[in-house]
Tab-separated table of C-alpha atoms and ligand atoms in Angstrom:
chain	number	residue	atom	x	y	z
A	1382	MET	CA	2.800	2.772	16.531
A	1383	PHE	CA	1.906	0.988	13.306
A	1384	ARG	CA	5.821	0.724	12.648
A	1385	GLN	CA	6.536	-0.626	16.099
A	1386	VAL	CA	3.963	-3.550	15.745
A	1387	ILE	CA	5.091	-4.463	11.980
A	1388	LEU	CA	8.674	-4.400	13.019
A	1389	SER	CA	8.172	-6.607	16.158
A	1390	VAL	CA	6.030	-9.129	14.035
A	1391	ALA	CA	8.519	-9.147	11.399
A	1392	ASP	CA	11.113	-10.636	13.994
A	1393	ASN	CA	8.854	-13.792	14.335
A	1394	ARG	CA	10.380	-16.748	12.714
A	1395	LEU	CA	7.149	-18.207	11.115
A	1396	VAL	CA	6.372	-14.694	9.538
A	1397	SER	CA	9.948	-14.193	8.361
A	1398	GLU	CA	10.071	-17.600	6.630
A	1399	THR	CA	6.638	-16.971	4.984
A	1400	ILE	CA	7.739	-13.562	3.529
A	1401	LYS	CA	11.061	-14.847	2.548
A	1402	ARG	CA	9.519	-17.581	0.580
A	1403	TYR	CA	6.982	-15.481	-1.235
A	1404	GLY	CA	7.813	-11.955	-0.694
A	1405	PHE	CA	10.017	-11.114	-3.490
A	1406	GLN	CA	7.478	-11.898	-6.239
A	1407	MET	CA	4.627	-10.614	-3.930
A	1408	GLY	CA	5.802	-7.074	-3.168
A	1409	ALA	CA	9.648	-6.819	-2.584
A	1410	ARG	CA	10.312	-6.370	-6.171
A	1411	ARG	CA	8.574	-2.976	-6.047
A	1412	PHE	CA	11.200	-1.825	-3.700
A	1413	VAL	CA	14.099	-3.734	-4.661
A	1414	ALA	CA	15.896	-3.530	-8.248
A	1415	GLY	CA	16.664	-7.245	-8.346
A	1416	GLU	CA	18.682	-9.861	-6.773
A	1417	THR	CA	21.985	-9.372	-8.911
A	1418	LEU	CA	24.578	-6.654	-9.553
A	1419	ASP	CA	23.549	-6.586	-13.350
A	1420	ASP	CA	19.844	-5.841	-12.114
A	1421	ALA	CA	21.181	-2.926	-10.106
A	1422	VAL	CA	23.229	-1.626	-12.953
A	1423	ARG	CA	20.339	-1.826	-15.266
A	1424	ALA	CA	18.167	0.144	-12.899
A	1425	THR	CA	20.852	2.743	-12.357
A	1426	ARG	CA	21.426	3.293	-16.046
A	1427	ALA	CA	17.690	3.769	-16.457
A	1428	MET	CA	17.389	6.503	-13.752
A	1429	ASN	CA	20.690	8.214	-15.046
A	1430	GLN	CA	19.007	8.357	-18.630
A	1431	GLU	CA	16.333	10.466	-16.938
A	1432	GLY	CA	19.008	12.729	-15.232
A	1433	ILE	CA	18.622	11.066	-11.668
A	1434	ALA	CA	21.882	9.945	-9.990
A	1435	ALA	CA	21.741	6.798	-7.709
A	1436	THR	CA	23.257	5.387	-4.676
A	1437	LEU	CA	23.145	1.550	-4.400
A	1438	ASP	CA	22.699	-0.639	-1.281
A	1439	HIS	CA	23.965	-4.066	-1.702
A	1440	LEU	CA	21.127	-5.589	0.676
A	1441	GLY	CA	22.511	-7.095	4.003
A	1442	GLU	CA	22.782	-6.361	7.419
A	1443	SER	CA	23.907	-7.689	10.787
A	1444	VAL	CA	26.191	-10.087	9.405
A	1445	ARG	CA	27.079	-13.160	11.887
A	1446	ASP	CA	30.751	-14.253	11.110
A	1447	ARG	CA	33.944	-13.049	9.699
A	1448	ALA	CA	33.660	-14.635	6.537
A	1449	GLU	CA	30.162	-13.065	5.862
A	1450	ALA	CA	31.607	-9.616	6.739
A	1451	GLU	CA	34.519	-10.046	4.291
A	1452	GLN	CA	32.342	-11.173	1.620
A	1453	ALA	CA	30.050	-8.336	2.163
A	1454	ALA	CA	33.018	-5.924	1.639
A	1455	ARG	CA	34.179	-7.809	-1.433
A	1456	ALA	CA	30.699	-7.377	-2.955
A	1457	TYR	CA	30.996	-3.666	-2.392
A	1458	HIS	CA	34.390	-3.419	-4.010
A	1459	GLU	CA	32.955	-5.196	-6.893
A	1460	LEU	CA	30.184	-2.817	-7.019
A	1461	GLN	CA	32.357	0.303	-6.769
A	1462	ALA	CA	34.618	-1.150	-9.606
A	1463	ARG	CA	31.501	-1.855	-11.859
A	1464	LEU	CA	29.929	1.681	-11.191
A	1465	HIS	CA	33.275	3.289	-12.294
A	1466	ALA	CA	33.785	0.952	-15.317
A	1467	GLU	CA	30.303	1.506	-16.619
A	1468	LYS	CA	30.749	5.328	-15.929
A	1469	LEU	CA	27.351	5.455	-14.002
A	1470	ASP	CA	26.357	8.553	-11.956
A	1471	ALA	CA	26.172	6.497	-8.822
A	1472	ASN	CA	27.901	5.995	-5.585
A	1473	VAL	CA	27.394	3.571	-2.726
A	1474	SER	CA	25.417	3.336	0.587
A	1475	LEU	CA	26.592	0.655	3.205
A	1476	LYS	CA	25.765	-0.384	6.688
A	1477	LEU	CA	28.460	-0.825	9.380
A	1478	SER	CA	26.646	-4.005	10.654
A	1479	MET	CA	27.101	-5.444	7.202
A	1480	MET	CA	30.806	-4.672	7.298
A	1481	GLY	CA	31.136	-6.667	10.457
A	1482	ILE	CA	31.201	-4.257	13.442
A	1483	ASP	CA	29.052	-6.646	15.491
A	1484	VAL	CA	31.538	-9.600	14.646
A	1485	ASP	CA	34.629	-7.654	15.276
A	1486	ARG	CA	34.500	-3.745	15.548
A	1487	ALA	CA	38.160	-3.172	14.055
A	1488	LEU	CA	37.388	-5.504	11.199
A	1489	GLY	CA	34.116	-3.571	10.359
A	1490	ILE	CA	35.891	-0.103	10.631
A	1491	GLU	CA	38.769	-1.106	8.613
A	1492	GLN	CA	36.798	-2.730	5.972
A	1493	THR	CA	34.734	0.462	5.665
A	1494	ARG	CA	37.679	2.509	5.780
A	1495	GLU	CA	39.329	0.637	2.668
A	1496	LEU	CA	35.938	1.375	0.660
A	1497	VAL	CA	35.988	5.003	1.391
A	1498	ALA	CA	39.722	4.764	0.323
A	1499	GLU	CA	38.617	3.367	-2.782
A	1500	ALA	CA	35.925	5.745	-3.384
A	1501	ALA	CA	38.443	8.681	-2.841
A	1502	ARG	CA	40.770	6.957	-5.381
A	1503	LEU	CA	37.874	6.696	-7.826
A	1504	GLY	CA	36.572	10.274	-7.393
A	1505	SER	CA	33.437	8.585	-5.880
A	1506	PHE	CA	31.584	8.610	-2.411
A	1507	VAL	CA	30.416	6.323	0.319
A	1508	ARG	CA	27.167	7.176	2.311
A	1509	ILE	CA	27.172	5.204	5.713
A	1510	ASP	CA	23.544	4.479	6.310
A	1511	MET	CA	22.271	4.971	9.930
A	1512	GLU	CA	20.994	1.746	11.545
A	1513	ASP	CA	19.113	1.694	14.896
A	1514	SER	CA	20.223	3.598	17.825
A	1515	ARG	CA	22.668	0.960	18.977
A	1516	TYR	CA	24.951	2.077	16.122
A	1517	THR	CA	24.420	5.851	16.445
A	1518	ASP	CA	27.773	6.540	18.336
A	1519	VAL	CA	29.861	4.218	16.534
A	1520	THR	CA	28.670	5.293	13.076
A	1521	LEU	CA	29.177	8.981	13.731
A	1522	ASN	CA	32.465	8.496	15.231
A	1523	ALA	CA	33.688	6.359	12.291
A	1524	PHE	CA	32.140	9.029	10.027
A	1525	ARG	CA	34.267	11.897	11.718
A	1526	ASP	CA	37.398	9.742	11.420
A	1527	PHE	CA	36.933	8.807	7.768
A	1528	TRP	CA	36.226	12.484	6.866
A	1529	SER	CA	39.452	13.641	8.433
A	1530	LEU	CA	41.185	10.980	6.054
A	1531	TYR	CA	39.160	11.410	2.889
A	1532	PRO	CA	37.248	14.857	3.245
A	1533	GLY	CA	34.305	14.810	0.724
A	1534	HIS	CA	34.073	11.248	-0.070
A	1535	VAL	CA	32.089	9.987	2.943
A	1536	GLY	CA	28.703	10.965	4.206
A	1537	ALA	CA	26.589	10.222	7.278
A	1538	VAL	CA	22.943	10.036	7.945
A	1539	LEU	CA	20.904	11.841	10.733
A	1540	GLN	CA	17.484	10.553	11.736
A	1541	ALA	CA	14.793	13.061	12.824
A	1542	TYR	CA	12.945	10.798	15.175
A	1543	LEU	CA	15.994	10.569	17.413
A	1544	ARG	CA	15.935	13.444	20.060
A	1545	ARG	CA	19.855	13.704	19.754
A	1546	SER	CA	20.060	14.318	16.162
A	1547	SER	CA	20.242	18.308	16.524
A	1548	SER	CA	23.006	17.895	19.045
A	1549	ASP	CA	24.911	15.329	16.931
A	1550	LEU	CA	24.575	17.628	13.964
A	1551	GLU	CA	25.773	20.464	15.985
A	1552	ALA	CA	28.880	18.591	17.332
A	1553	LEU	CA	29.708	17.715	13.607
A	1554	SER	CA	29.350	21.276	12.407
A	1555	ASP	CA	32.863	22.370	13.115
A	1556	GLU	CA	33.479	22.132	9.282
A	1557	PRO	CA	31.068	21.544	6.445
A	1558	ARG	CA	30.600	17.994	5.980
A	1559	ASN	CA	27.873	15.828	4.092
A	1560	PHE	CA	24.646	14.658	5.593
A	1561	ARG	CA	21.484	12.833	4.545
A	1562	ILE	CA	18.599	13.735	6.628
A	1563	VAL	CA	16.007	11.227	6.966
A	1564	LYS	CA	13.023	10.504	9.330
A	1565	GLY	CA	14.184	7.206	10.756
A	1566	ALA	CA	13.009	3.693	10.052
A	1567	TYR	CA	13.665	1.439	12.959
A	1568	ASN	CA	11.883	0.642	16.129
A	1569	GLU	CA	13.149	2.963	18.904
A	1570	PRO	CA	11.897	3.586	22.667
A	1571	PRO	CA	10.099	6.901	23.226
A	1572	ASN	CA	13.006	7.921	25.571
A	1573	LEU	CA	15.224	8.045	22.426
A	1574	ALA	CA	12.892	8.733	19.682
A	1575	PHE	CA	9.865	11.188	19.304
A	1576	PRO	CA	6.694	8.824	19.383
A	1577	ALA	CA	4.313	11.702	17.630
A	1578	LYS	CA	4.673	11.971	13.866
A	1579	ALA	CA	4.186	15.647	14.273
A	1580	ASP	CA	7.389	15.998	16.340
A	1581	VAL	CA	9.256	13.877	13.930
A	1582	ASP	CA	8.259	16.254	11.154
A	1583	ASP	CA	9.078	19.461	12.798
A	1584	HIS	CA	12.591	18.048	13.893
A	1585	TYR	CA	13.018	16.988	10.344
A	1586	ARG	CA	12.260	20.566	9.056
A	1587	ALA	CA	14.549	21.885	11.676
A	1588	LEU	CA	17.378	19.607	10.871
A	1589	VAL	CA	17.234	20.410	7.271
A	1590	GLU	CA	17.585	24.087	8.019
A	1591	GLN	CA	20.297	23.393	10.546
A	1592	SER	CA	22.289	21.262	8.060
A	1593	LEU	CA	22.044	23.690	5.055
A	1594	ALA	CA	22.777	26.877	7.370
A	1595	ALA	CA	25.956	25.123	8.732
A	1596	GLY	CA	27.080	24.907	5.015
A	1597	HIS	CA	26.885	20.899	5.093
A	1598	TYR	CA	26.211	19.265	1.525
A	1599	THR	CA	22.464	18.185	2.580
A	1600	ALA	CA	20.698	15.204	0.994
A	1601	ILE	CA	17.057	15.822	1.647
A	1602	ALA	CA	15.907	12.271	1.777
A	1603	THR	CA	12.059	12.166	1.994
A	1604	HIS	CA	8.949	11.397	0.042
A	1605	ASP	CA	6.970	13.736	2.013
A	1606	GLU	CA	5.902	16.664	-0.116
A	1607	ARG	CA	5.438	18.894	2.968
A	1608	MET	CA	9.040	18.346	3.981
A	1609	ILE	CA	10.287	19.072	0.338
A	1610	GLY	CA	8.078	22.183	0.066
A	1611	HIS	CA	9.330	23.439	3.422
A	1612	ALA	CA	13.054	22.702	2.245
A	1613	LEU	CA	12.588	24.324	-0.956
A	1614	ARG	CA	11.025	27.651	0.559
A	1615	TYR	CA	14.104	27.660	3.103
A	1616	ILE	CA	16.593	27.090	0.140
A	1617	ARG	CA	14.951	30.032	-2.027
A	1618	ALA	CA	14.767	32.436	0.978
A	1619	HIS	CA	18.314	31.843	1.723
A	1620	ASN	CA	19.749	31.744	-1.757
A	1621	ILE	CA	21.448	28.272	-1.167
A	1622	PRO	CA	23.104	27.227	-4.337
A	1623	LYS	CA	21.713	24.272	-6.044
A	1624	ASP	CA	25.031	22.572	-5.974
A	1625	ARG	CA	24.947	22.460	-1.918
A	1626	PHE	CA	21.868	20.002	-1.763
A	1627	GLU	CA	20.168	17.153	-3.340
A	1628	PHE	CA	16.751	15.480	-2.950
A	1629	GLN	CA	16.842	11.650	-2.566
A	1630	MET	CA	14.164	9.013	-2.560
A	1631	LEU	CA	13.925	5.221	-2.371
A	1632	TYR	CA	13.548	2.944	-5.371
A	1633	GLY	CA	10.004	2.141	-6.042
A	1634	ILE	CA	8.435	5.203	-4.105
A	1635	ASN	CA	7.138	8.508	-5.348
A	1636	LEU	CA	9.497	8.539	-8.399
A	1637	GLY	CA	7.090	10.964	-10.320
A	1638	GLY	CA	8.009	13.547	-7.515
A	1639	LEU	CA	11.714	12.771	-7.942
A	1640	ARG	CA	11.287	13.302	-11.746
A	1641	GLU	CA	9.641	16.595	-11.282
A	1642	LEU	CA	12.119	17.808	-9.055
A	1643	THR	CA	14.709	16.874	-11.580
A	1644	ARG	CA	12.885	18.733	-14.183
A	1645	GLU	CA	12.925	21.792	-12.282
A	1646	GLY	CA	16.731	21.611	-12.154
A	1647	TYR	CA	17.520	20.190	-8.865
A	1648	ARG	CA	20.029	17.577	-8.138
A	1649	THR	CA	18.114	14.032	-7.495
A	1650	ARG	CA	19.392	10.707	-6.455
A	1651	VAL	CA	17.564	7.343	-6.025
A	1652	TYR	CA	18.515	4.932	-3.354
A	1653	ILE	CA	18.585	1.341	-5.261
A	1654	PRO	CA	18.718	-1.720	-3.066
A	1655	TYR	CA	19.544	-4.987	-4.624
A	1656	GLY	CA	20.617	-8.559	-3.586
A	1657	THR	CA	19.108	-11.567	-2.217
A	1658	ASP	CA	19.117	-10.379	1.572
A	1659	TRP	CA	16.069	-8.077	1.054
A	1660	TYR	CA	13.848	-9.078	4.049
A	1661	ALA	CA	14.841	-6.561	6.581
A	1662	TYR	CA	14.497	-3.813	4.064
A	1663	PHE	CA	11.334	-5.007	2.758
A	1664	THR	CA	9.773	-5.193	6.205
A	1665	ARG	CA	10.898	-1.492	6.962
A	1666	ARG	CA	9.116	-0.364	3.857
A	1667	LEU	CA	5.927	-2.398	4.770
A	1668	ALA	CA	5.907	-0.672	8.264
A	1669	GLU	CA	6.159	2.859	6.699
A	1670	ARG	CA	2.884	2.518	5.298
A	1671	PRO	CA	-0.378	0.438	6.137
A	1672	ALA	CA	-1.418	0.410	2.486
A	1673	ASN	CA	1.797	-1.565	1.659
A	1674	LEU	CA	1.060	-4.184	4.172
A	1675	LEU	CA	-2.575	-4.562	2.888
A	1676	PHE	CA	-1.316	-4.759	-0.721
A	1677	PHE	CA	1.136	-7.481	0.256
A	1678	ALA	CA	-1.364	-9.413	2.515
A	1679	ARG	CA	-3.809	-9.417	-0.572
A	1680	ALA	CA	-1.235	-10.789	-3.079
A	1681	LEU	CA	-0.271	-13.455	-0.539
A	1682	TRP	CA	-3.976	-14.419	-0.061
A	1683	ASN	CA	-4.694	-14.620	-3.814
A	1684	ARG	CA	-1.415	-16.571	-4.508
B	2161	FDA	P1	6.575	9.639	5.667
B	2161	FDA	O1	6.712	8.242	6.458
B	2161	FDA	O2	5.787	10.678	6.478
B	2161	FDA	O3	6.139	9.531	4.283
B	2161	FDA	C1	5.554	10.587	3.470
B	2161	FDA	C2	4.617	10.009	2.244
B	2161	FDA	O4	5.626	9.317	1.421
B	2161	FDA	C3	3.506	9.142	2.606
B	2161	FDA	O5	2.322	9.646	2.852
B	2161	FDA	C4	3.560	8.125	1.277
B	2161	FDA	O6	2.987	8.839	0.274
B	2161	FDA	C5	5.109	8.140	1.055
B	2161	FDA	N1	5.699	6.966	1.593
B	2161	FDA	C6	6.585	6.979	2.588
B	2161	FDA	N2	7.022	5.653	2.688
B	2161	FDA	C7	6.525	4.792	1.881
B	2161	FDA	C8	6.566	3.359	1.660
B	2161	FDA	N3	7.170	2.600	2.310
B	2161	FDA	N4	5.663	3.011	0.660
B	2161	FDA	C9	4.956	3.908	-0.308
B	2161	FDA	N5	4.806	5.297	0.100
B	2161	FDA	C10	5.589	5.612	0.997
B	2161	FDA	N6	16.124	5.436	7.402
B	2161	FDA	C11	16.948	5.130	8.243
B	2161	FDA	O7	16.779	4.992	9.381
B	2161	FDA	N7	18.550	5.209	7.968
B	2161	FDA	C12	18.883	5.450	6.843
B	2161	FDA	O8	20.069	5.266	6.529
B	2161	FDA	C13	17.878	5.622	5.773
B	2161	FDA	N8	18.300	5.950	4.380
B	2161	FDA	C14	17.233	6.379	3.672
B	2161	FDA	C15	17.719	6.900	2.304
B	2161	FDA	C16	16.727	7.559	1.417
B	2161	FDA	C17	17.181	7.924	0.021
B	2161	FDA	C18	15.472	7.687	1.778
B	2161	FDA	C19	14.504	8.194	1.161
B	2161	FDA	C20	15.014	7.087	3.166
B	2161	FDA	C21	15.989	6.432	3.888
B	2161	FDA	N9	15.459	6.022	5.077
B	2161	FDA	C22	16.553	5.756	6.080
B	2161	FDA	C23	14.208	5.856	5.408
B	2161	FDA	C24	13.605	6.944	6.103
B	2161	FDA	O9	14.023	7.018	7.571
B	2161	FDA	C25	11.923	6.883	6.241
B	2161	FDA	O10	11.628	5.652	6.972
B	2161	FDA	C26	11.239	6.774	4.892
B	2161	FDA	O11	11.916	7.806	3.972
B	2161	FDA	C27	9.767	7.141	4.988
B	2161	FDA	O12	9.617	8.544	5.482
B	2161	FDA	P2	9.201	9.882	4.504
B	2161	FDA	O13	10.211	10.818	4.899
B	2161	FDA	O14	9.052	9.357	3.243
B	2161	FDA	O15	7.956	10.254	5.424
């Protein structure tokens, strides 16, 4: 409910202009590594030095024209080349809407395929983030196609708040693939998404078990200690090898928890967003937690 209200308000022009003007210094900086690729590389190196891998998100979504979509793809090629040249333990996460599927579906898919092909050539990996439910089918279909071309070099995301996710996972379990399991961050109607947090949590636990049991490499992406505890109990009870899963968290949230998992010998990865187009990402982080909004409102008031 809180999330729905905040995400709806965030669409308001006055609100968005105010946040875009003051938000980076007043709060977004906590969740975003910086506005440039150099900032992102610096943050990645620091995490790698602690034994934590990274996945980098060049911020941006819902591009409006071909030129913007092509520019986004170029930025990702530059990112992949830089991560490789600097020998960083990092891959990339991207959104199909940023690659241009709303402008021209074929262009968006082709640009993404080229990035996955490049990842395969470099021995790296592309995670296709999951956006709102308008994109679920196109994203999962693209993932299936890319996997058949470049197995092991691309991964998808399943959202526990979506009622359909268990069936989607089942349909993609004909061979072991690679999934990140998240709770889900968008504004969805109750016929598509569980409105009650307890149901989302139950589905999250079930999806992690389903993914591990099917032999998929599973990224357990959550800051929720109860979800992590449940996953660890399942992993130990079923002797799942440590190289079949990893824990992931977002930059700026509960990094202490991620460090602890690293110390215990688990694979860990931090999701590092960077770039100037941080508004939508930042509002989703505000919507996840009332305390974040309060902190931001106070900073704005005291400005
Ligand atoms: P939950 O929201 O229940 O939070 C559990 C606890 O974590 C909170 O009590 C609080 O302590 C802490 N916490 C959570 N969010 C916080 C915040 N914003 N600020 C401060 N503390 C916070 N979603 C999506 O729809 N598509 C995607 O592709 C991705 N990708 C993705 C990658 C990675 C690596 C992560 C960790 C998450 C995503 N998400 C995502 C976001 C995800 O759907 C979800 O919105 C957030 O992870 C918050 O949910 P939690 O699982 O942390 O649980």
